[in-house]
mmCIF file with all atom_site columns, C-alpha atoms in Angstrom:
data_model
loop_
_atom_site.group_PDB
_atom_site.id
_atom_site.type_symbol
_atom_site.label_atom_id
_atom_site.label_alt_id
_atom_site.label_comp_id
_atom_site.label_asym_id
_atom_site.label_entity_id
_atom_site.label_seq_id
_atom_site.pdbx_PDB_ins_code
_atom_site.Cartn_x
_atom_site.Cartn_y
_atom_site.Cartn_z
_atom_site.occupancy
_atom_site.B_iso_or_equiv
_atom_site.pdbx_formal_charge
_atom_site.auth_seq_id
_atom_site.auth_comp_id
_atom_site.auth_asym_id
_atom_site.auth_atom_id
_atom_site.pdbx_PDB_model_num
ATOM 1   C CA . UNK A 1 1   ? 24.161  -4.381  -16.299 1.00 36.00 ? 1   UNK A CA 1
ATOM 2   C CA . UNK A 1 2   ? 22.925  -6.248  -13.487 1.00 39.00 ? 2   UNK A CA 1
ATOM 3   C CA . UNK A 1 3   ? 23.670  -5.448  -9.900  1.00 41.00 ? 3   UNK A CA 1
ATOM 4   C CA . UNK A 1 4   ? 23.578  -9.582  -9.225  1.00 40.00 ? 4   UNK A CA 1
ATOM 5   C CA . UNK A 1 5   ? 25.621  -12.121 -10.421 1.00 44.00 ? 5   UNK A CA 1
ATOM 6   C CA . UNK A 1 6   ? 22.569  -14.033 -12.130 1.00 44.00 ? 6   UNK A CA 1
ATOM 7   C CA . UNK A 1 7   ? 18.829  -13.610 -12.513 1.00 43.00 ? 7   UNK A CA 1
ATOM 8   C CA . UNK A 1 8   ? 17.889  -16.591 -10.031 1.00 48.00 ? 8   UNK A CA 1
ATOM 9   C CA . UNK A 1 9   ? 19.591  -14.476 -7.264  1.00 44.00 ? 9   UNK A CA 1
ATOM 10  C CA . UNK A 1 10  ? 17.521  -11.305 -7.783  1.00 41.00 ? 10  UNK A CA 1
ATOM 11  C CA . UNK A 1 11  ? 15.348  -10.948 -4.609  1.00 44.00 ? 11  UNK A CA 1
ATOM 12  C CA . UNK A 1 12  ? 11.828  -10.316 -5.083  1.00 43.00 ? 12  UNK A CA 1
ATOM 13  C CA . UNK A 1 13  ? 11.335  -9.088  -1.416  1.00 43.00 ? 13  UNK A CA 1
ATOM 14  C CA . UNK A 1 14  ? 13.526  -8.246  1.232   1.00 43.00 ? 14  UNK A CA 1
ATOM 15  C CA . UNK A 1 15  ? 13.237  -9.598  4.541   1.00 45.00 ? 15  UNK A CA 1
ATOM 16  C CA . UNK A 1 16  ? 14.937  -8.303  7.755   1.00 44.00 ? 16  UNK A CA 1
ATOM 17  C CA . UNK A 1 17  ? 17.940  -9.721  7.859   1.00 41.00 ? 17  UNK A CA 1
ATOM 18  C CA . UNK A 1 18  ? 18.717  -9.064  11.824  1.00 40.00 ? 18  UNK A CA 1
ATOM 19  C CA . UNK A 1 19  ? 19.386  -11.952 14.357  1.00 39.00 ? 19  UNK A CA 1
ATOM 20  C CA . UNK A 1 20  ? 15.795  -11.017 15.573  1.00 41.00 ? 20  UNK A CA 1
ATOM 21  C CA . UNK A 1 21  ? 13.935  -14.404 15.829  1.00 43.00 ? 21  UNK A CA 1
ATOM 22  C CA . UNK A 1 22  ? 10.529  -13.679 14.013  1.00 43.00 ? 22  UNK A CA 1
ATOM 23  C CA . UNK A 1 23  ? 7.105   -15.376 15.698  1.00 42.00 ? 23  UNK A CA 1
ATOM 24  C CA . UNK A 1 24  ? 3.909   -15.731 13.247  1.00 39.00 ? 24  UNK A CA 1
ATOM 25  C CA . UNK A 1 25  ? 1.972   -16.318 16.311  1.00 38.00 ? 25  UNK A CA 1
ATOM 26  C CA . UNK A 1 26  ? -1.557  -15.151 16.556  1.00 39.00 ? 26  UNK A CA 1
ATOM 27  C CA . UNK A 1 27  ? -0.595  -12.353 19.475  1.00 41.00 ? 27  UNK A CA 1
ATOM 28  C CA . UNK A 1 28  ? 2.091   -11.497 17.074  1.00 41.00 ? 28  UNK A CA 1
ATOM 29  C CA . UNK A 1 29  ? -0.583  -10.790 13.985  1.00 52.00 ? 29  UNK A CA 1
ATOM 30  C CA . UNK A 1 30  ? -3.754  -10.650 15.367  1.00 72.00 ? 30  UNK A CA 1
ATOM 31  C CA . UNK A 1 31  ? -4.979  -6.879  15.155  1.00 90.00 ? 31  UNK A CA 1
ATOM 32  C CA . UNK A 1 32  ? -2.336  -5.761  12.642  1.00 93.00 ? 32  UNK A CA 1
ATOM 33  C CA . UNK A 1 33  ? -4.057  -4.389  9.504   1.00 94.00 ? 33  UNK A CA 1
ATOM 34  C CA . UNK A 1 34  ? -2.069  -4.486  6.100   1.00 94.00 ? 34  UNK A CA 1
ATOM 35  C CA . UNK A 1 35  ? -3.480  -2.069  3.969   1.00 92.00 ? 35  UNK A CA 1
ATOM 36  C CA . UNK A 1 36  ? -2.576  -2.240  -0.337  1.00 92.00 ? 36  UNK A CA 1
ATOM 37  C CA . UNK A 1 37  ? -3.207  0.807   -2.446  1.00 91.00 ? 37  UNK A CA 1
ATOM 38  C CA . UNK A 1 38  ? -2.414  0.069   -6.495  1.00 87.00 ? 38  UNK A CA 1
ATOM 39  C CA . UNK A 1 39  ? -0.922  2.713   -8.430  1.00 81.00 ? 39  UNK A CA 1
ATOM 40  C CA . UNK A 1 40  ? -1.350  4.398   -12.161 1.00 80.00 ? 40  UNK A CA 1
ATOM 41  C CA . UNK A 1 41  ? -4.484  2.771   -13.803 1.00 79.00 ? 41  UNK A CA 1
ATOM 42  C CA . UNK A 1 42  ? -4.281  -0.410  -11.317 1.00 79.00 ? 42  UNK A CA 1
ATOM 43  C CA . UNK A 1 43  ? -6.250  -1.861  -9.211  1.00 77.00 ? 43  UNK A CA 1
ATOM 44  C CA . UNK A 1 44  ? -6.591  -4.730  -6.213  1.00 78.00 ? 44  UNK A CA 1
ATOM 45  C CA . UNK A 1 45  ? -5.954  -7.818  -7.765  1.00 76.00 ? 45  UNK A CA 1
ATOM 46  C CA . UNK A 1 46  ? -2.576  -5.667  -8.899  1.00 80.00 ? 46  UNK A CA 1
ATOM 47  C CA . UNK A 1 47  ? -1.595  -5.906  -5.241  1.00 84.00 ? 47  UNK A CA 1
ATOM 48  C CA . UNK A 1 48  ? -2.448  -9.505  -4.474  1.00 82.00 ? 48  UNK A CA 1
ATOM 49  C CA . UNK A 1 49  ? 1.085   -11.176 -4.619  1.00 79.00 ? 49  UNK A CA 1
ATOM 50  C CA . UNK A 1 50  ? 2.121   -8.718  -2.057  1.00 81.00 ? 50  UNK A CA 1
ATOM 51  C CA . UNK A 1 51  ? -1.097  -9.511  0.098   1.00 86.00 ? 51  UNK A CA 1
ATOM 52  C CA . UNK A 1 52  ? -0.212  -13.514 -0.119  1.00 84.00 ? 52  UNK A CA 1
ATOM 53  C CA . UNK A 1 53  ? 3.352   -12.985 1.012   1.00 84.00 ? 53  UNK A CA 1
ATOM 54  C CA . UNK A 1 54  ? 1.835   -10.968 3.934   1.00 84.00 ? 54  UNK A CA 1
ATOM 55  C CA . UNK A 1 55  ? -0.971  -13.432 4.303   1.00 85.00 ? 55  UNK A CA 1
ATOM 56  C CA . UNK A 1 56  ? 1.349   -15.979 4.619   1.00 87.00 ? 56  UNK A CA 1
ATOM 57  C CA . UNK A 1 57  ? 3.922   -14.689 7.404   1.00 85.00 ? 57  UNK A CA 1
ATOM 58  C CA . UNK A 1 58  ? 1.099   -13.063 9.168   1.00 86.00 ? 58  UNK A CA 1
ATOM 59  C CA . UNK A 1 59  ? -1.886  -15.302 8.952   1.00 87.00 ? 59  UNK A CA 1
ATOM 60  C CA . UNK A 1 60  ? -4.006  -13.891 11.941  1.00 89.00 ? 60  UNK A CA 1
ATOM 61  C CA . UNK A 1 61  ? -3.735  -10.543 10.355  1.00 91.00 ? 61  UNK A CA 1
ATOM 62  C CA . UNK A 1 62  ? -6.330  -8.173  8.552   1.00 92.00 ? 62  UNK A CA 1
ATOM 63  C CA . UNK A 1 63  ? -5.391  -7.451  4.732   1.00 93.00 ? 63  UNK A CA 1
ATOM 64  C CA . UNK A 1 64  ? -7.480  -4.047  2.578   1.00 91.00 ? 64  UNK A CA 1
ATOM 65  C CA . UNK A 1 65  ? -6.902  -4.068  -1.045  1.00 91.00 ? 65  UNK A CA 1
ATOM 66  C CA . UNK A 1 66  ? -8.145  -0.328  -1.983  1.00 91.00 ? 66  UNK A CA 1
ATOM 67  C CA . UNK A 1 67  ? -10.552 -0.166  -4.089  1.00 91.00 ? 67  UNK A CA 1
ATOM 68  C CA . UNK A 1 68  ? -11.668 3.660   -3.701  1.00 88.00 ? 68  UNK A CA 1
ATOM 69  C CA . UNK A 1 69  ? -9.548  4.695   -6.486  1.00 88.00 ? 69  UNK A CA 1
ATOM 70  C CA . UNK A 1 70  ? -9.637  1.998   -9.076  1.00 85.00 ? 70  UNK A CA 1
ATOM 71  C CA . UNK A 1 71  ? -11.666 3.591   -11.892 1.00 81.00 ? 71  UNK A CA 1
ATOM 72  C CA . UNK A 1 72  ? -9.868  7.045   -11.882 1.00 83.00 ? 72  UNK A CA 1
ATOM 73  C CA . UNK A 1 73  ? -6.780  6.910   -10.949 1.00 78.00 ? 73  UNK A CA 1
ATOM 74  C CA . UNK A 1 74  ? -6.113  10.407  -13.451 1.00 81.00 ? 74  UNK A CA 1
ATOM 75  C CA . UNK A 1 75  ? -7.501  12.712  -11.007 1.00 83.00 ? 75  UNK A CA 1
ATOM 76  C CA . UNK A 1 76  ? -6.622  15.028  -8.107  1.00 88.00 ? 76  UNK A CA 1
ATOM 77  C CA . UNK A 1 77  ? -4.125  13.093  -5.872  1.00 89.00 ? 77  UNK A CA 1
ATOM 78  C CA . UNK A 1 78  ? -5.775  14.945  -2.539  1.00 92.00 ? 78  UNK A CA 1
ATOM 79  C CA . UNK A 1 79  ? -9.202  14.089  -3.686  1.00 94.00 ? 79  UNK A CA 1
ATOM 80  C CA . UNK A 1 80  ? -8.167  10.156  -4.197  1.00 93.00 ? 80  UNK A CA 1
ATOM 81  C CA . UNK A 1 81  ? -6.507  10.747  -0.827  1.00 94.00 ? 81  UNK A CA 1
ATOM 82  C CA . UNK A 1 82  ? -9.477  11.458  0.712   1.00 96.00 ? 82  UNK A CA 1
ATOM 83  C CA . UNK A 1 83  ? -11.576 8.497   -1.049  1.00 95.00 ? 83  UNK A CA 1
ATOM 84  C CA . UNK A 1 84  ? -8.411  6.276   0.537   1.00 95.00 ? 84  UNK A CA 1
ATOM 85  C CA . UNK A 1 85  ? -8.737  8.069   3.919   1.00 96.00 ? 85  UNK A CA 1
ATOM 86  C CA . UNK A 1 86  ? -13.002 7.379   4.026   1.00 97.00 ? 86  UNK A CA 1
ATOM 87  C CA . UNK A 1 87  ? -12.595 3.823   2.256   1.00 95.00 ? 87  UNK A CA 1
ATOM 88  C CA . UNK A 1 88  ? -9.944  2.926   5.480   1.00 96.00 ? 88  UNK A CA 1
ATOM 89  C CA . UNK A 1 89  ? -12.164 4.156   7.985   1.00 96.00 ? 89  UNK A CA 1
ATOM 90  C CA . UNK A 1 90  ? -14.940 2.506   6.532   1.00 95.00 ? 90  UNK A CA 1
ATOM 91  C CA . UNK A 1 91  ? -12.921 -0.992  7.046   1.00 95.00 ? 91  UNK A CA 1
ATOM 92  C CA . UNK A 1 92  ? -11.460 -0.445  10.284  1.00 95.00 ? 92  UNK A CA 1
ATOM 93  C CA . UNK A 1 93  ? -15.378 0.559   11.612  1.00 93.00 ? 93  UNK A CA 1
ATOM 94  C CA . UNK A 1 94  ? -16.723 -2.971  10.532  1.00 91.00 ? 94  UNK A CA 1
ATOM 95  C CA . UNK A 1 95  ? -13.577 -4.778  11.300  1.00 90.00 ? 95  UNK A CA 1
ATOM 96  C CA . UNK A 1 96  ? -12.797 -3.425  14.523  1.00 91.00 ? 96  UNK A CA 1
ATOM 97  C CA . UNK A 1 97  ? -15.756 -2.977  16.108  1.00 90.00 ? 97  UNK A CA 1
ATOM 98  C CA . UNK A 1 98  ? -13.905 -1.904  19.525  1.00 90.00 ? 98  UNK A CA 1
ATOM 99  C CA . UNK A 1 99  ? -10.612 -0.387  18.484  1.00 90.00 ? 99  UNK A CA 1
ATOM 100 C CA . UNK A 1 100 ? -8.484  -1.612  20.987  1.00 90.00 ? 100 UNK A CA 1
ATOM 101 C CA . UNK A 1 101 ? -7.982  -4.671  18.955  1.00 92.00 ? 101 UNK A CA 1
ATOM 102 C CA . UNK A 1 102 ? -6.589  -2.728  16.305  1.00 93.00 ? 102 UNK A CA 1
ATOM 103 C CA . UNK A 1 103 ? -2.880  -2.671  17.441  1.00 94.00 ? 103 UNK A CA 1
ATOM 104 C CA . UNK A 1 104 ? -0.687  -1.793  14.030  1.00 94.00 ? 104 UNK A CA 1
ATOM 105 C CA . UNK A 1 105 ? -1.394  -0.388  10.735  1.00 95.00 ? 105 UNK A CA 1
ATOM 106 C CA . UNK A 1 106 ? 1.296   -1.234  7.604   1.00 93.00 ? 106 UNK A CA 1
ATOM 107 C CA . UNK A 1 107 ? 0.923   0.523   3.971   1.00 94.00 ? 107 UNK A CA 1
ATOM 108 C CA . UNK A 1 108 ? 2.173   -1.086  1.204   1.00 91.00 ? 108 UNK A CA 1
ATOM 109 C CA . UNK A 1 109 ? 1.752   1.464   -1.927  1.00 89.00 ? 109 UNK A CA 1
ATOM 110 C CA . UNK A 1 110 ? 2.996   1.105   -5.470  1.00 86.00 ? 110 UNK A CA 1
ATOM 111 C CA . UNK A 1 111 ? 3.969   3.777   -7.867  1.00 84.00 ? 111 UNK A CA 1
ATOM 112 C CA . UNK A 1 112 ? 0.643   6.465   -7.766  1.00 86.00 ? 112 UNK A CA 1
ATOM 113 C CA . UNK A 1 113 ? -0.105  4.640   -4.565  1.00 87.00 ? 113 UNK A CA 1
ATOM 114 C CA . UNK A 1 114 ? 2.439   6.121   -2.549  1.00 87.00 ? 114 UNK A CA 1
ATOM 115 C CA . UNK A 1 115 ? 1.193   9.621   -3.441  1.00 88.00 ? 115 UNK A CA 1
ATOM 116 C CA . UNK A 1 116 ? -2.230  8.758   -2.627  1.00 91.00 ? 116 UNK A CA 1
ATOM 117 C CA . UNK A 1 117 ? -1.304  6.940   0.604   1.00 92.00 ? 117 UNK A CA 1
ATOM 118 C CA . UNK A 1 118 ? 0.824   10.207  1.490   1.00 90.00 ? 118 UNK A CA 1
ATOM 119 C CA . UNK A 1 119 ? -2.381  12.534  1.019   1.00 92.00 ? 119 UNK A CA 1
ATOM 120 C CA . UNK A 1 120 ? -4.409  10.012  3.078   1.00 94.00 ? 120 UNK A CA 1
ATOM 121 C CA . UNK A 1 121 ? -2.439  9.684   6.345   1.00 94.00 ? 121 UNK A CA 1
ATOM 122 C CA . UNK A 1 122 ? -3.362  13.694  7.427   1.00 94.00 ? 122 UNK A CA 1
ATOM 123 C CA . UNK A 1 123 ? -6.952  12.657  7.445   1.00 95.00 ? 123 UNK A CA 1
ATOM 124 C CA . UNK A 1 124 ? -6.200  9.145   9.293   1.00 95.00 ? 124 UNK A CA 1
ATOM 125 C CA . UNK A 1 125 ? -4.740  11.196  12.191  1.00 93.00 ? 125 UNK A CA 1
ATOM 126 C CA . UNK A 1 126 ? -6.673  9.672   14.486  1.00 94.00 ? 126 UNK A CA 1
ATOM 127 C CA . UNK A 1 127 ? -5.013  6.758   13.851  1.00 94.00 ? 127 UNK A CA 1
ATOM 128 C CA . UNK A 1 128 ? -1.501  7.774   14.119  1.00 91.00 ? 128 UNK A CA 1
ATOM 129 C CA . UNK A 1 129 ? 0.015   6.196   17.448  1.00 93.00 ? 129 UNK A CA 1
ATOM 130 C CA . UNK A 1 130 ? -1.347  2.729   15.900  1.00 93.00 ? 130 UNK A CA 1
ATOM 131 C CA . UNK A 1 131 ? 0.748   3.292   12.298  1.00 92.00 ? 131 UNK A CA 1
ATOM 132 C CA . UNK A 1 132 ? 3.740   1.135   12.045  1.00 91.00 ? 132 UNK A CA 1
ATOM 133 C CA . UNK A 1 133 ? 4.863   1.253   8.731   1.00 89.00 ? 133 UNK A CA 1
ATOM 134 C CA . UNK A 1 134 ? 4.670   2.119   5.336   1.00 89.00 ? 134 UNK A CA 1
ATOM 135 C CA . UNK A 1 135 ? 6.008   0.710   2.509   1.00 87.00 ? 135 UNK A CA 1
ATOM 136 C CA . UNK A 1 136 ? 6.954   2.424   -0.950  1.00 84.00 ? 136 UNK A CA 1
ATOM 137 C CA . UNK A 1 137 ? 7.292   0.247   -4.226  1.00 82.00 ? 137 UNK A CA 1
ATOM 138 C CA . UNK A 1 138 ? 8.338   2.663   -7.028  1.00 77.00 ? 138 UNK A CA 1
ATOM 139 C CA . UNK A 1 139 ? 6.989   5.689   -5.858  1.00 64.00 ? 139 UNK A CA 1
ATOM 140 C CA . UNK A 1 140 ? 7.253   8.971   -7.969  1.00 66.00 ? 140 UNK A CA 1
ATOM 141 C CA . UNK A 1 141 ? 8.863   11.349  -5.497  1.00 60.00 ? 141 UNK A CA 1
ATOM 142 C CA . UNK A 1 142 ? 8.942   14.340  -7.528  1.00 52.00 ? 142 UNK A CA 1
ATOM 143 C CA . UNK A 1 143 ? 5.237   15.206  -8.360  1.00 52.00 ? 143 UNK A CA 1
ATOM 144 C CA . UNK A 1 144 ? 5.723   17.863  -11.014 1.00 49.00 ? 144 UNK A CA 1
ATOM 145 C CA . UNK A 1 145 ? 7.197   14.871  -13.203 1.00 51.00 ? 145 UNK A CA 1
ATOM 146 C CA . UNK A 1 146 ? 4.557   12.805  -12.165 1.00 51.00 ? 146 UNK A CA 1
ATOM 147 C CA . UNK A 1 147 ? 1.475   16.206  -13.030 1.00 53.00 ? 147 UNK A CA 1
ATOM 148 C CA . UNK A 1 148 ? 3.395   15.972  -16.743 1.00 54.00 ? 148 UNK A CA 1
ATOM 149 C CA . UNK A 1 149 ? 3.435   12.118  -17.165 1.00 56.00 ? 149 UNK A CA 1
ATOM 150 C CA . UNK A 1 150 ? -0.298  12.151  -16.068 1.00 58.00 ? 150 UNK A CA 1
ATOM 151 C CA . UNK A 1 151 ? -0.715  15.375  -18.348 1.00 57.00 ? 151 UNK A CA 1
ATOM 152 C CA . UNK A 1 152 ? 1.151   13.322  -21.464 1.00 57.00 ? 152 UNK A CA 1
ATOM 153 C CA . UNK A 1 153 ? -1.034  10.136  -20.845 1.00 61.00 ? 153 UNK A CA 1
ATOM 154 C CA . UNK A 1 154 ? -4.827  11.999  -20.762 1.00 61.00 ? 154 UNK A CA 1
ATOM 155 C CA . UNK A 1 155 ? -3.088  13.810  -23.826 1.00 59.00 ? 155 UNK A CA 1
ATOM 156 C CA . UNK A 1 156 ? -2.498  10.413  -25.358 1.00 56.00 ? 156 UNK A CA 1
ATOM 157 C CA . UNK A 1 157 ? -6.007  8.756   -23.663 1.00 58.00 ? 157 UNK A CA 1
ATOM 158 C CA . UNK A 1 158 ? -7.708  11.232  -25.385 1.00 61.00 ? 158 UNK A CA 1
ATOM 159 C CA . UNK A 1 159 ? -5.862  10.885  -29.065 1.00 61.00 ? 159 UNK A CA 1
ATOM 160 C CA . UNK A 1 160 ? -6.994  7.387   -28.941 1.00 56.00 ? 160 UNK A CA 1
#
């Protein structure tokens, strides 16, 4: 049953609603990194409708699509963390050469993503007063169900 009286009135994002005027000025965006991390089996271009949206209400703004974790996205969630972690710090060195131009950090994460994300921030500590947001789209909460759907889809992988 739908929670919407019809389909054409199903929001695809949510905005804030407050009676806070928004500016998409460039000393709004500028220096506010949006960083995209796919989930199960995904990868970059799986993120890219979120990253226009973004693009488009923050247009001065610096967008990472992860890529560390696109071919195995079966293994250890603390290892991919850490391929995340390096993969960010490697972007924010040749983006922001001097670092006080980096003002705000936002995650956006789907499904696995949000894991992966969550294993990542203890090594980004460094950039922790500079972290604004992050942004969960489906993500498994319980990870023992998510150890036996991985387990029942390498069972199923390997069947194949």
């Amino acid at each position: 049953k739908l929670f919407f009286r019809s389909k054409e009135k199903i929001p695809l994002i949510f905005e804030d609603a407050s009676d806070a005027k928004h500016k998409h000025s460039e000393e709004v965006t500028a220096g506010h990194l949006f960083i995209f991390v796919h989930g199960f089996q995904g990868c970059p271009s799986d993120m890219e409708f979120f990253k226009t949206y973004f693009l488009l209400h923050n247009p001065e703004a610096r967008f990472l699509c992860s890529k560390a974790n696109q071919k195995n996205t079966d293994g250890d969630i603390g290892e991919m963390g850490r391929k995340l972690a390096e993969e960010i710090r490697y972007y924010i060195k040749f983006s922001f050469p001097n670092l006080d131009n980096l003002k705000k950090i936002t995650f956006l994460a789907h499904s696995l993503g949000g894991l992966i994300t969550r294993a990542a921030l203890p090594l980004l500590e460094s950039y922790k007063e500079k972290m604004l947001s992050l942004i969960h789209i489906s993500e498994p909460t319980r990870p023992l169900y998510i150890s036996y759907a991985v387990f029942c889809l390498k069972k199923k992988k390997k069947k194949k």
